[in-house]
PDB file of C-alpha atoms and ligand atoms in Angstrom:
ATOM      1  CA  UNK A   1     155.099 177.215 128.865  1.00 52.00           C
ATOM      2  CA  UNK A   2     153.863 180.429 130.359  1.00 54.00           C
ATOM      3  CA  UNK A   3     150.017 180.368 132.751  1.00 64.00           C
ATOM      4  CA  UNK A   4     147.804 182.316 131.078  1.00 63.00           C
ATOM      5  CA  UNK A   5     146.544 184.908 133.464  1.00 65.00           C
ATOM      6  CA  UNK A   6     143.589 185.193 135.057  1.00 79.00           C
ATOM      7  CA  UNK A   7     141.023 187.145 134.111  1.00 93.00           C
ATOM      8  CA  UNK A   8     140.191 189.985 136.091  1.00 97.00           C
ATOM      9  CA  UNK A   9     137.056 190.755 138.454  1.00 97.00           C
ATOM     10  CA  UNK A  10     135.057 193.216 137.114  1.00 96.00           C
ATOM     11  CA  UNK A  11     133.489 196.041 139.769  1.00 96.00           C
ATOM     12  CA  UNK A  12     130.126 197.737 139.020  1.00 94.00           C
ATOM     13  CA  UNK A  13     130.588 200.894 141.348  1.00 95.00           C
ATOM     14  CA  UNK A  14     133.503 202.496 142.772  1.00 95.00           C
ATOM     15  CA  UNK A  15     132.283 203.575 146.182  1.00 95.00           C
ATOM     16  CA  UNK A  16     133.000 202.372 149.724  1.00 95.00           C
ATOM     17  CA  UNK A  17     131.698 198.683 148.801  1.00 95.00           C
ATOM     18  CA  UNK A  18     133.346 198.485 145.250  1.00 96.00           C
ATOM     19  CA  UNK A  19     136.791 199.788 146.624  1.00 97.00           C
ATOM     20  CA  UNK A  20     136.660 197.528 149.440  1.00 97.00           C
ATOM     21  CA  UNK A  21     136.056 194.456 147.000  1.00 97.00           C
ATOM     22  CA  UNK A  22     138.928 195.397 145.052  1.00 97.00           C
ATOM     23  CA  UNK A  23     141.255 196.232 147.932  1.00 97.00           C
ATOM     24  CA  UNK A  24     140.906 192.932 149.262  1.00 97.00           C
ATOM     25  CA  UNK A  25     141.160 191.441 145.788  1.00 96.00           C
ATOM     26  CA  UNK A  26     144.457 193.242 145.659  1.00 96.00           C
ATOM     27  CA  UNK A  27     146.049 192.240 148.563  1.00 95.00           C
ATOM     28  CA  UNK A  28     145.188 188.467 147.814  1.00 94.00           C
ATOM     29  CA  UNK A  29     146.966 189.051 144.192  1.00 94.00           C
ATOM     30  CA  UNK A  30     143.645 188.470 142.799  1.00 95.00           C
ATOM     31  CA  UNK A  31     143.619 191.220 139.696  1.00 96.00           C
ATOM     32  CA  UNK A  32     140.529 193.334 139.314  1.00 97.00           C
ATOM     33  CA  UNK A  33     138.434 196.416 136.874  1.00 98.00           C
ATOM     34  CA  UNK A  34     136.507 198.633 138.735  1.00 98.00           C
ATOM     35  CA  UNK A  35     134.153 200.811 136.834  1.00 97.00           C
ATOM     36  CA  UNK A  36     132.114 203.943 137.928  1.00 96.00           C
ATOM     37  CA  UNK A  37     130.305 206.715 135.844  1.00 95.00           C
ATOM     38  CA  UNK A  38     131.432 209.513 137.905  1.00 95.00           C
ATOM     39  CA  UNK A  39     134.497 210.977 136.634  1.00 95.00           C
ATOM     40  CA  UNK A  40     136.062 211.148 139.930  1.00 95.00           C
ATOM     41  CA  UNK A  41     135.421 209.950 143.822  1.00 95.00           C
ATOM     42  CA  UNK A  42     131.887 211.619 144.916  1.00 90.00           C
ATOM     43  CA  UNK A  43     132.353 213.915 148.084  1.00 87.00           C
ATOM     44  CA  UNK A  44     128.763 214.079 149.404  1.00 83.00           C
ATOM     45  CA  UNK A  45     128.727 213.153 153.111  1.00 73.00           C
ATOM     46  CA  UNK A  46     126.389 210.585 153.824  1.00 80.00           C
ATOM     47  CA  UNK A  47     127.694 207.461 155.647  1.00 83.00           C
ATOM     48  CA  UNK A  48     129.286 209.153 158.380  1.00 87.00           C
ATOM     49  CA  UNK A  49     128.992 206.320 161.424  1.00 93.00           C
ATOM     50  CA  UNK A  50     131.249 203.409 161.333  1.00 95.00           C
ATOM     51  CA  UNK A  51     129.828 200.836 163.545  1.00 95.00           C
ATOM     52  CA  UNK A  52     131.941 197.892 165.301  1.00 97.00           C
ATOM     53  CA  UNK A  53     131.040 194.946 162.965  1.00 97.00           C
ATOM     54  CA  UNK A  54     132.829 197.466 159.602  1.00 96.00           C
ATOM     55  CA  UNK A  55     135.616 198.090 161.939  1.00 97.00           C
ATOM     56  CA  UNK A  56     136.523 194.822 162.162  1.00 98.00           C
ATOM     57  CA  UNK A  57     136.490 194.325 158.738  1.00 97.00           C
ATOM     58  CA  UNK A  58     138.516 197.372 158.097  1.00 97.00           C
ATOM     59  CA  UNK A  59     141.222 195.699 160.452  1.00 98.00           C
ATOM     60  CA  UNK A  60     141.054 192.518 158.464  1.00 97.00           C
ATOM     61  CA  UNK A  61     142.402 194.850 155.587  1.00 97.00           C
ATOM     62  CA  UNK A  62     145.080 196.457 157.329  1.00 97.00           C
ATOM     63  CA  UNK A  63     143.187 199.843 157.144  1.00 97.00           C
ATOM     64  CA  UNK A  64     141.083 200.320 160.408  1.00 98.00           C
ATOM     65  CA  UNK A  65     143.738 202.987 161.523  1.00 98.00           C
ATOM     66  CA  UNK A  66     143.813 205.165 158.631  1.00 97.00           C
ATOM     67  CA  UNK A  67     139.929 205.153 159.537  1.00 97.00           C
ATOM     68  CA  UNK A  68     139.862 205.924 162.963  1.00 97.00           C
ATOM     69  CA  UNK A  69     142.916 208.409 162.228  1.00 97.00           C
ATOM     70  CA  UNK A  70     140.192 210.448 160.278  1.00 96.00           C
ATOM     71  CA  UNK A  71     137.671 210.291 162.135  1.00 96.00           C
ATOM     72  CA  UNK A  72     136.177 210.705 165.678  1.00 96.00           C
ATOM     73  CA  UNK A  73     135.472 207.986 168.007  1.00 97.00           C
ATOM     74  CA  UNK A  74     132.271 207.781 170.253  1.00 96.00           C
ATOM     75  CA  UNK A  75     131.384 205.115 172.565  1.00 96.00           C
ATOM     76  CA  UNK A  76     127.985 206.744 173.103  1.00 96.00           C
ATOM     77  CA  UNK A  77     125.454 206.641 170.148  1.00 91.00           C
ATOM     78  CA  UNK A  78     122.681 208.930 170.651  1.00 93.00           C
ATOM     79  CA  UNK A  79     119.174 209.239 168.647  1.00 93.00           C
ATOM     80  CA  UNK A  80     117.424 212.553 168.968  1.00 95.00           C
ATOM     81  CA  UNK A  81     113.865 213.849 168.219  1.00 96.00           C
ATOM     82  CA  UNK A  82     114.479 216.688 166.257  1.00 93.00           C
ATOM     83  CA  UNK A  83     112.309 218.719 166.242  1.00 95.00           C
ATOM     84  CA  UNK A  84     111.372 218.372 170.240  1.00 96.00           C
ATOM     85  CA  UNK A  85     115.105 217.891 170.731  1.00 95.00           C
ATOM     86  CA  UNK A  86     113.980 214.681 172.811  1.00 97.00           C
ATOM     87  CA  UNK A  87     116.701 211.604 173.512  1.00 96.00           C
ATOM     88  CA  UNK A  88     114.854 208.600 172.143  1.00 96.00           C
ATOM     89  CA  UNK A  89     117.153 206.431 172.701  1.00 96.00           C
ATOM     90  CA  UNK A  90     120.774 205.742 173.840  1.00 96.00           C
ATOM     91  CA  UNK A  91     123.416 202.965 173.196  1.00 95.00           C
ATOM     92  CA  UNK A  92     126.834 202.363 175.233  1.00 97.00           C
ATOM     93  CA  UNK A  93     129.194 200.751 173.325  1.00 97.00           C
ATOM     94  CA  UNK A  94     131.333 200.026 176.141  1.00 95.00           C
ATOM     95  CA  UNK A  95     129.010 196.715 177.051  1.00 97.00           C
ATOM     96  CA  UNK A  96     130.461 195.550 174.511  1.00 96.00           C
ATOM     97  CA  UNK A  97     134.007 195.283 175.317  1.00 96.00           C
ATOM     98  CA  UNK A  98     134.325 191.874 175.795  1.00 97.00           C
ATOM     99  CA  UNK A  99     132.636 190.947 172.533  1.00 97.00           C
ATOM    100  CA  UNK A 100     134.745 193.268 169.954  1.00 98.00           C
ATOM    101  CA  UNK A 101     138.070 195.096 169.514  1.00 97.00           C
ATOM    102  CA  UNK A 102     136.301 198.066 168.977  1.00 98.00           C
ATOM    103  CA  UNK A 103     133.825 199.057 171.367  1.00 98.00           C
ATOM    104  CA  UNK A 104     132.756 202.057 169.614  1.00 97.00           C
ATOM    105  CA  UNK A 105     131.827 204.026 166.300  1.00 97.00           C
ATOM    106  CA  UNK A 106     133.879 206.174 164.447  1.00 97.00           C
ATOM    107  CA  UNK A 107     132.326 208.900 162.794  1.00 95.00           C
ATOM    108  CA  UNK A 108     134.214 208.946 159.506  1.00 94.00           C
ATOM    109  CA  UNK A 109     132.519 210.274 156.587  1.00 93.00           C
ATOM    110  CA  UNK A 110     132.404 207.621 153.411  1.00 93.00           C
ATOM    111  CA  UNK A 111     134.381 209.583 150.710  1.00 94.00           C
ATOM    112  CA  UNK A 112     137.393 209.520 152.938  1.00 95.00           C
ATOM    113  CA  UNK A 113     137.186 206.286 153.183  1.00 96.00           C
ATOM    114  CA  UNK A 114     136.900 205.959 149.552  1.00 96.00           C
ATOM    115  CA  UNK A 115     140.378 208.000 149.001  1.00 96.00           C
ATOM    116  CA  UNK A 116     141.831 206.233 151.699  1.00 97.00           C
ATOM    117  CA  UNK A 117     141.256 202.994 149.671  1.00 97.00           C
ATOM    118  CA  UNK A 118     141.882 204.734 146.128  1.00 97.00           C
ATOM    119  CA  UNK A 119     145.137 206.004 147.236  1.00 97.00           C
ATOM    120  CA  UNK A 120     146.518 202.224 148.032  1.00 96.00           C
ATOM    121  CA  UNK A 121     145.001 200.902 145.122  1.00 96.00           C
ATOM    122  CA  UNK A 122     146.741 203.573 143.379  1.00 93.00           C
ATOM    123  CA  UNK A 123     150.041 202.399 144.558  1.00 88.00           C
ATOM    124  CA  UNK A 124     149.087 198.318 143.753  1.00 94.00           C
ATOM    125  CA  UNK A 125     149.514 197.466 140.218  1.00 93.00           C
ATOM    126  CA  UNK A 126     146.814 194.214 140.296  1.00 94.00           C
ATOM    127  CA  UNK A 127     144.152 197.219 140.320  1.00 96.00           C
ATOM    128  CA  UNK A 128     142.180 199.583 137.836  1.00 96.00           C
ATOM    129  CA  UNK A 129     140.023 201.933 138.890  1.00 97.00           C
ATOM    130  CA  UNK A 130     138.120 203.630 135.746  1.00 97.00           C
ATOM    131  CA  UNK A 131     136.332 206.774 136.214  1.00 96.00           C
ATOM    132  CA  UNK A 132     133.501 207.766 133.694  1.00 96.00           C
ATOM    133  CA  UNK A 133     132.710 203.935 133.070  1.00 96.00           C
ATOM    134  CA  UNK A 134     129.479 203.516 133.202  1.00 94.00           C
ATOM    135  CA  UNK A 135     127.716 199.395 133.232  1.00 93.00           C
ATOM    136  CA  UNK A 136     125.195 199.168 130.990  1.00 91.00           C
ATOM    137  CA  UNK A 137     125.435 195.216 130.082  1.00 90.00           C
ATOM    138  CA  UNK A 138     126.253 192.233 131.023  1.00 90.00           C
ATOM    139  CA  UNK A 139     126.567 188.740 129.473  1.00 90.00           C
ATOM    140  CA  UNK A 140     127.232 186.185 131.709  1.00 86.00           C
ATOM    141  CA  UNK A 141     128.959 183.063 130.105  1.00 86.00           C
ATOM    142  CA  UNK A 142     129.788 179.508 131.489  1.00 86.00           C
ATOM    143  CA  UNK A 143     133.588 180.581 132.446  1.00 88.00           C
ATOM    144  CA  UNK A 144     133.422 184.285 132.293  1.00 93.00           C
ATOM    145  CA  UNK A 145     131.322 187.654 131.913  1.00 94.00           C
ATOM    146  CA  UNK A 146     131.290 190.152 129.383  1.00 95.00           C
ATOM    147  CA  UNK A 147     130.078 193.412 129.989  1.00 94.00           C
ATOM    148  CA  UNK A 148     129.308 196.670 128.456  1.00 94.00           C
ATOM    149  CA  UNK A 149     130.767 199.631 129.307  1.00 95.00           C
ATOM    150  CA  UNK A 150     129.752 202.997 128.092  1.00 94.00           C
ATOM    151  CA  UNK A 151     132.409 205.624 128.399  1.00 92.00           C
ATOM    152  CA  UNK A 152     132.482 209.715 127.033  1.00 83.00           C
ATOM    153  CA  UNK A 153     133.886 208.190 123.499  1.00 83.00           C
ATOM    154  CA  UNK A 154     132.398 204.765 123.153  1.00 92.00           C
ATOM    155  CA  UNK A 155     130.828 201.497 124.072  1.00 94.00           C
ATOM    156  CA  UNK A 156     133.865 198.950 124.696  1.00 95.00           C
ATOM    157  CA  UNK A 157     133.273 195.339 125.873  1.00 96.00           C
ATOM    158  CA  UNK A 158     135.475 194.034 128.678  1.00 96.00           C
ATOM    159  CA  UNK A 159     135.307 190.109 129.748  1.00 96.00           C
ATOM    160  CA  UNK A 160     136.527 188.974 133.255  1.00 96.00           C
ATOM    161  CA  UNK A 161     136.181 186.202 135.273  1.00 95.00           C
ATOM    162  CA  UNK A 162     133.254 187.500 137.927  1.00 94.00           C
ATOM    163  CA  UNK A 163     131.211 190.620 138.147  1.00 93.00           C
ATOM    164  CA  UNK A 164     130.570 191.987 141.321  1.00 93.00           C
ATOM    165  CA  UNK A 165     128.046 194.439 141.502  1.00 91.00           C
ATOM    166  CA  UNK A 166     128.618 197.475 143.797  1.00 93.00           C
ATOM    167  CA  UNK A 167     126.435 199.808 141.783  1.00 91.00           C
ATOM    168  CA  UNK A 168     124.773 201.150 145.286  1.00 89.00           C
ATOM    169  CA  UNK A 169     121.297 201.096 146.577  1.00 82.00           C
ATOM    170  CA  UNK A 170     119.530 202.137 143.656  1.00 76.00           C
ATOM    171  CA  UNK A 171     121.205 200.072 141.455  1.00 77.00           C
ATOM    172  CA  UNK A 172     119.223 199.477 138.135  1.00 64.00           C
ATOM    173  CA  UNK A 173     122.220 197.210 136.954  1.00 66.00           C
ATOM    174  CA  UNK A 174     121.848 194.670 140.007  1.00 65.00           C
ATOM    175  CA  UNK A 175     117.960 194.378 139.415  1.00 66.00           C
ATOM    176  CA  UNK A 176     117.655 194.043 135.986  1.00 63.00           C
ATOM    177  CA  UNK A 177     120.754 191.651 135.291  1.00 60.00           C
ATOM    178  CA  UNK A 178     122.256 189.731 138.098  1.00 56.00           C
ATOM    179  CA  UNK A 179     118.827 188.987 140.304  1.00 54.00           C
ATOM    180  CA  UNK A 180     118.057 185.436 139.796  1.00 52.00           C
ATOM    181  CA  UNK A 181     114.821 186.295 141.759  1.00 48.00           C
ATOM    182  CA  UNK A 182     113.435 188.688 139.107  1.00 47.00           C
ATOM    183  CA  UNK A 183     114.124 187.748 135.444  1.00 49.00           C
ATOM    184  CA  UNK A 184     111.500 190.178 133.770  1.00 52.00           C
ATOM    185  CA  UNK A 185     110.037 193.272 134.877  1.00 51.00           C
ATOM    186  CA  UNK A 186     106.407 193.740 136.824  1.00 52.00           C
ATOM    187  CA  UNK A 187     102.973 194.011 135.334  1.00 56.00           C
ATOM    188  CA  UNK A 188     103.011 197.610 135.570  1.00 53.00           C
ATOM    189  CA  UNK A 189     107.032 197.392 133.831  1.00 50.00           C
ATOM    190  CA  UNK A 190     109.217 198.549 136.648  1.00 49.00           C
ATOM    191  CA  UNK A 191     111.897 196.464 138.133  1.00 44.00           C
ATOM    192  CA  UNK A 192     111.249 196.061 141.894  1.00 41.00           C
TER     193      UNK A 192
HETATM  194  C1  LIG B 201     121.980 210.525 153.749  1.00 62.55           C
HETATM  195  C2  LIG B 201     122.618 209.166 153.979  1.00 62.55           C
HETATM  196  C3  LIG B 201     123.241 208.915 155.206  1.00 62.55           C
HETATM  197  C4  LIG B 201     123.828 207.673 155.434  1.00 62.55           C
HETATM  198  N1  LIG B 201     124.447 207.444 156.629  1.00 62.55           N
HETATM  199  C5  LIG B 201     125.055 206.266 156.883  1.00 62.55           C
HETATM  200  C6  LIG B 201     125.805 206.044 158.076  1.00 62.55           C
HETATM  201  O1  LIG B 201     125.925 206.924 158.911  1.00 62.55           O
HETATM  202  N2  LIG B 201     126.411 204.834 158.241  1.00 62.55           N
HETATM  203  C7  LIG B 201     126.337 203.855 157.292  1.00 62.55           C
HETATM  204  O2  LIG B 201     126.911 202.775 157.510  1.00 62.55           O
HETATM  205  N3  LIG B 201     125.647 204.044 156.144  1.00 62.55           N
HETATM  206  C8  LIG B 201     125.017 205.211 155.916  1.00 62.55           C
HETATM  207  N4  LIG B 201     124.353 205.415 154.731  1.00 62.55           N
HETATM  208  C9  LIG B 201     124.348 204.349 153.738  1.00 62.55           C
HETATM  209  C10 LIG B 201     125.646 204.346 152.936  1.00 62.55           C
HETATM  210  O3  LIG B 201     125.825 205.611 152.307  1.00 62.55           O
HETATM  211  C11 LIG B 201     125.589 203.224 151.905  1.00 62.55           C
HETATM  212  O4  LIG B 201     125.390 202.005 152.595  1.00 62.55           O
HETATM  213  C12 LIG B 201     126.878 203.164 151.108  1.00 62.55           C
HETATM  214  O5  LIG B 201     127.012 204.306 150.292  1.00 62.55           O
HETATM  215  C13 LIG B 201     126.854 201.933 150.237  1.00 62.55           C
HETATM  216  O6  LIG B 201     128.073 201.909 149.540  1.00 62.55           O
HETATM  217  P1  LIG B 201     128.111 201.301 148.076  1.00 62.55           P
HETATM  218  O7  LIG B 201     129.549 201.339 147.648  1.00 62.55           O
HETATM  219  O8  LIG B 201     127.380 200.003 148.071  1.00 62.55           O
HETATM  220  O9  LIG B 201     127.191 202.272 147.187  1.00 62.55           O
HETATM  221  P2  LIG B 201     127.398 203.802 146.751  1.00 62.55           P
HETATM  222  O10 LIG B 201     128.126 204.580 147.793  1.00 62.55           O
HETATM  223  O11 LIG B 201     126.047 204.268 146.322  1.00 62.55           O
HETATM  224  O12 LIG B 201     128.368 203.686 145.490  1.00 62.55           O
HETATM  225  C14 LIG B 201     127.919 203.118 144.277  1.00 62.55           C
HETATM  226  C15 LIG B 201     128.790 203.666 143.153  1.00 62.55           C
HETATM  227  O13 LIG B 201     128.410 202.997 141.952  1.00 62.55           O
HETATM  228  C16 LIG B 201     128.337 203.958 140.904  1.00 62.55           C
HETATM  229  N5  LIG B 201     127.416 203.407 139.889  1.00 62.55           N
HETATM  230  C17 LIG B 201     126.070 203.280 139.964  1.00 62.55           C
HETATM  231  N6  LIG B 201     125.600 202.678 138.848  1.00 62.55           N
HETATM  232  C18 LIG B 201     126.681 202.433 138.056  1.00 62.55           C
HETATM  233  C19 LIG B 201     126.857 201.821 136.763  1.00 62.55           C
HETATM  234  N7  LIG B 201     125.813 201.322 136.063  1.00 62.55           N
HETATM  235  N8  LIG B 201     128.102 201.735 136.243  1.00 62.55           N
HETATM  236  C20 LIG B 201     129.170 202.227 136.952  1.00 62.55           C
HETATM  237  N9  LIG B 201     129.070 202.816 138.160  1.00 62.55           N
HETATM  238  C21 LIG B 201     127.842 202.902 138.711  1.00 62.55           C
HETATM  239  C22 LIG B 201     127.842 205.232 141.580  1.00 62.55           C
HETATM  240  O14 LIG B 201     128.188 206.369 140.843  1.00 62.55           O
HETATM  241  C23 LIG B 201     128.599 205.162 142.922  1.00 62.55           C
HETATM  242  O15 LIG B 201     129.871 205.789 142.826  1.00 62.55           O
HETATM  243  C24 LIG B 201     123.775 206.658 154.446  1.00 62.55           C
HETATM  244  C25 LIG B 201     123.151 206.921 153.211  1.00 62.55           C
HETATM  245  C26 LIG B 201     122.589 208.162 152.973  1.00 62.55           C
HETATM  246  C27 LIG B 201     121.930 208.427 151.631  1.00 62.55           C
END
């Protein structure tokens, strides 16, 4: 008689955090769905600094290489006052050499991480990454969790074993469905 397979994690969000989770789903055989609305990888800058604690991490999965690779490393962090051009303050990465494989940052903007990761998930066959999938629902049973997923053509319902929510910062989806905290909206109806 033949195991049944498991069902997969489902991903909400398919940047840095999202690809990460499914990476190191992936590499522990553990199949997984991830689902974002864009139709493709975004390429806006934004997280550029890698800091020690994420490098680590990033050697955990076999990838901290690729990173630094891409990127340039600085054992000096600076924060300037813009508009007086004034150092406020300064941090030396090097104190912490005895404390951390990497004392340092990498400046490494996030969307090459992203392809770095999408290109080995690419190549792993325990992974799907869907593009134009957006969350809109989720039903969260006793041994699994349905969700709804809206896509250019139409709604489809997926079930997997966990969802893990990686929508980002502003994520709607992680407010209004998975916080135990907050079941209902406000008084003046917004989540918060
Ligand atoms: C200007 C700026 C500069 C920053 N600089 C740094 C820095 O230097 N260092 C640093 O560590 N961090 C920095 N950050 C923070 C960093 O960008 C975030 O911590 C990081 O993007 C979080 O990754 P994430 O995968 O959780 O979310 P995101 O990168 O926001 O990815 C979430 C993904 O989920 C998708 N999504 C959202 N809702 C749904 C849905 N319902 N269904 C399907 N998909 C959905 C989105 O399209 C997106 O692709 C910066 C942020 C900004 C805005």
């Amino acid at each position: 008689m033949s195991a049944v397979p498991p069902k997969p994690v489902l991903i909400s969000g398919g940047g840095p955090v999202g690809l990460i989770a499914a990476y190191a789903l992936a590499k522990e055989g553990i199949p997984s769905i991830v689902f974002d609305e864009n139709s493709e990888l975004q390429e806006d800058p934004r997280a550029a600094t890698t800091h020690p604690a994420t490098l680590e991490l990033l050697a955990k999965l076999g990838i901290v290489d690729q990173v630094i690779e891409q990127g340039l490393t600085a054992a000096i962090f600076r924060f300037w006052d813009r508009p007086t051009g004034e150092l406020i303050a300064e941090f030396d990465h090097a104190l912490l050499k005895d404390d951390t494989e990497f004392p340092f940052v990498v400046q490494c903007e996030q969307f090459k991480l992203t392809h770095i990761l999408l290109d080995l998930i690419d190549g792993m066959d325990n992974c799907d990454v869907r593009f134009s999938h957006r969350v809109i629902g989720v039903d969260a049973g006793e041994d699994e969790v349905t969700i709804t997923v809206q896509t250019p053509g139409v709604n489809e319902q997926i079930s997997g074993s966990y969802l893990i929510g990686c929508d980002g910062g502003r994520s709607v989806f992680a407010k209004k469905w998975i916080s135990p905290l907050k079941a209902s909206p406000g008084p003046n109806g917004f989540w918060s």
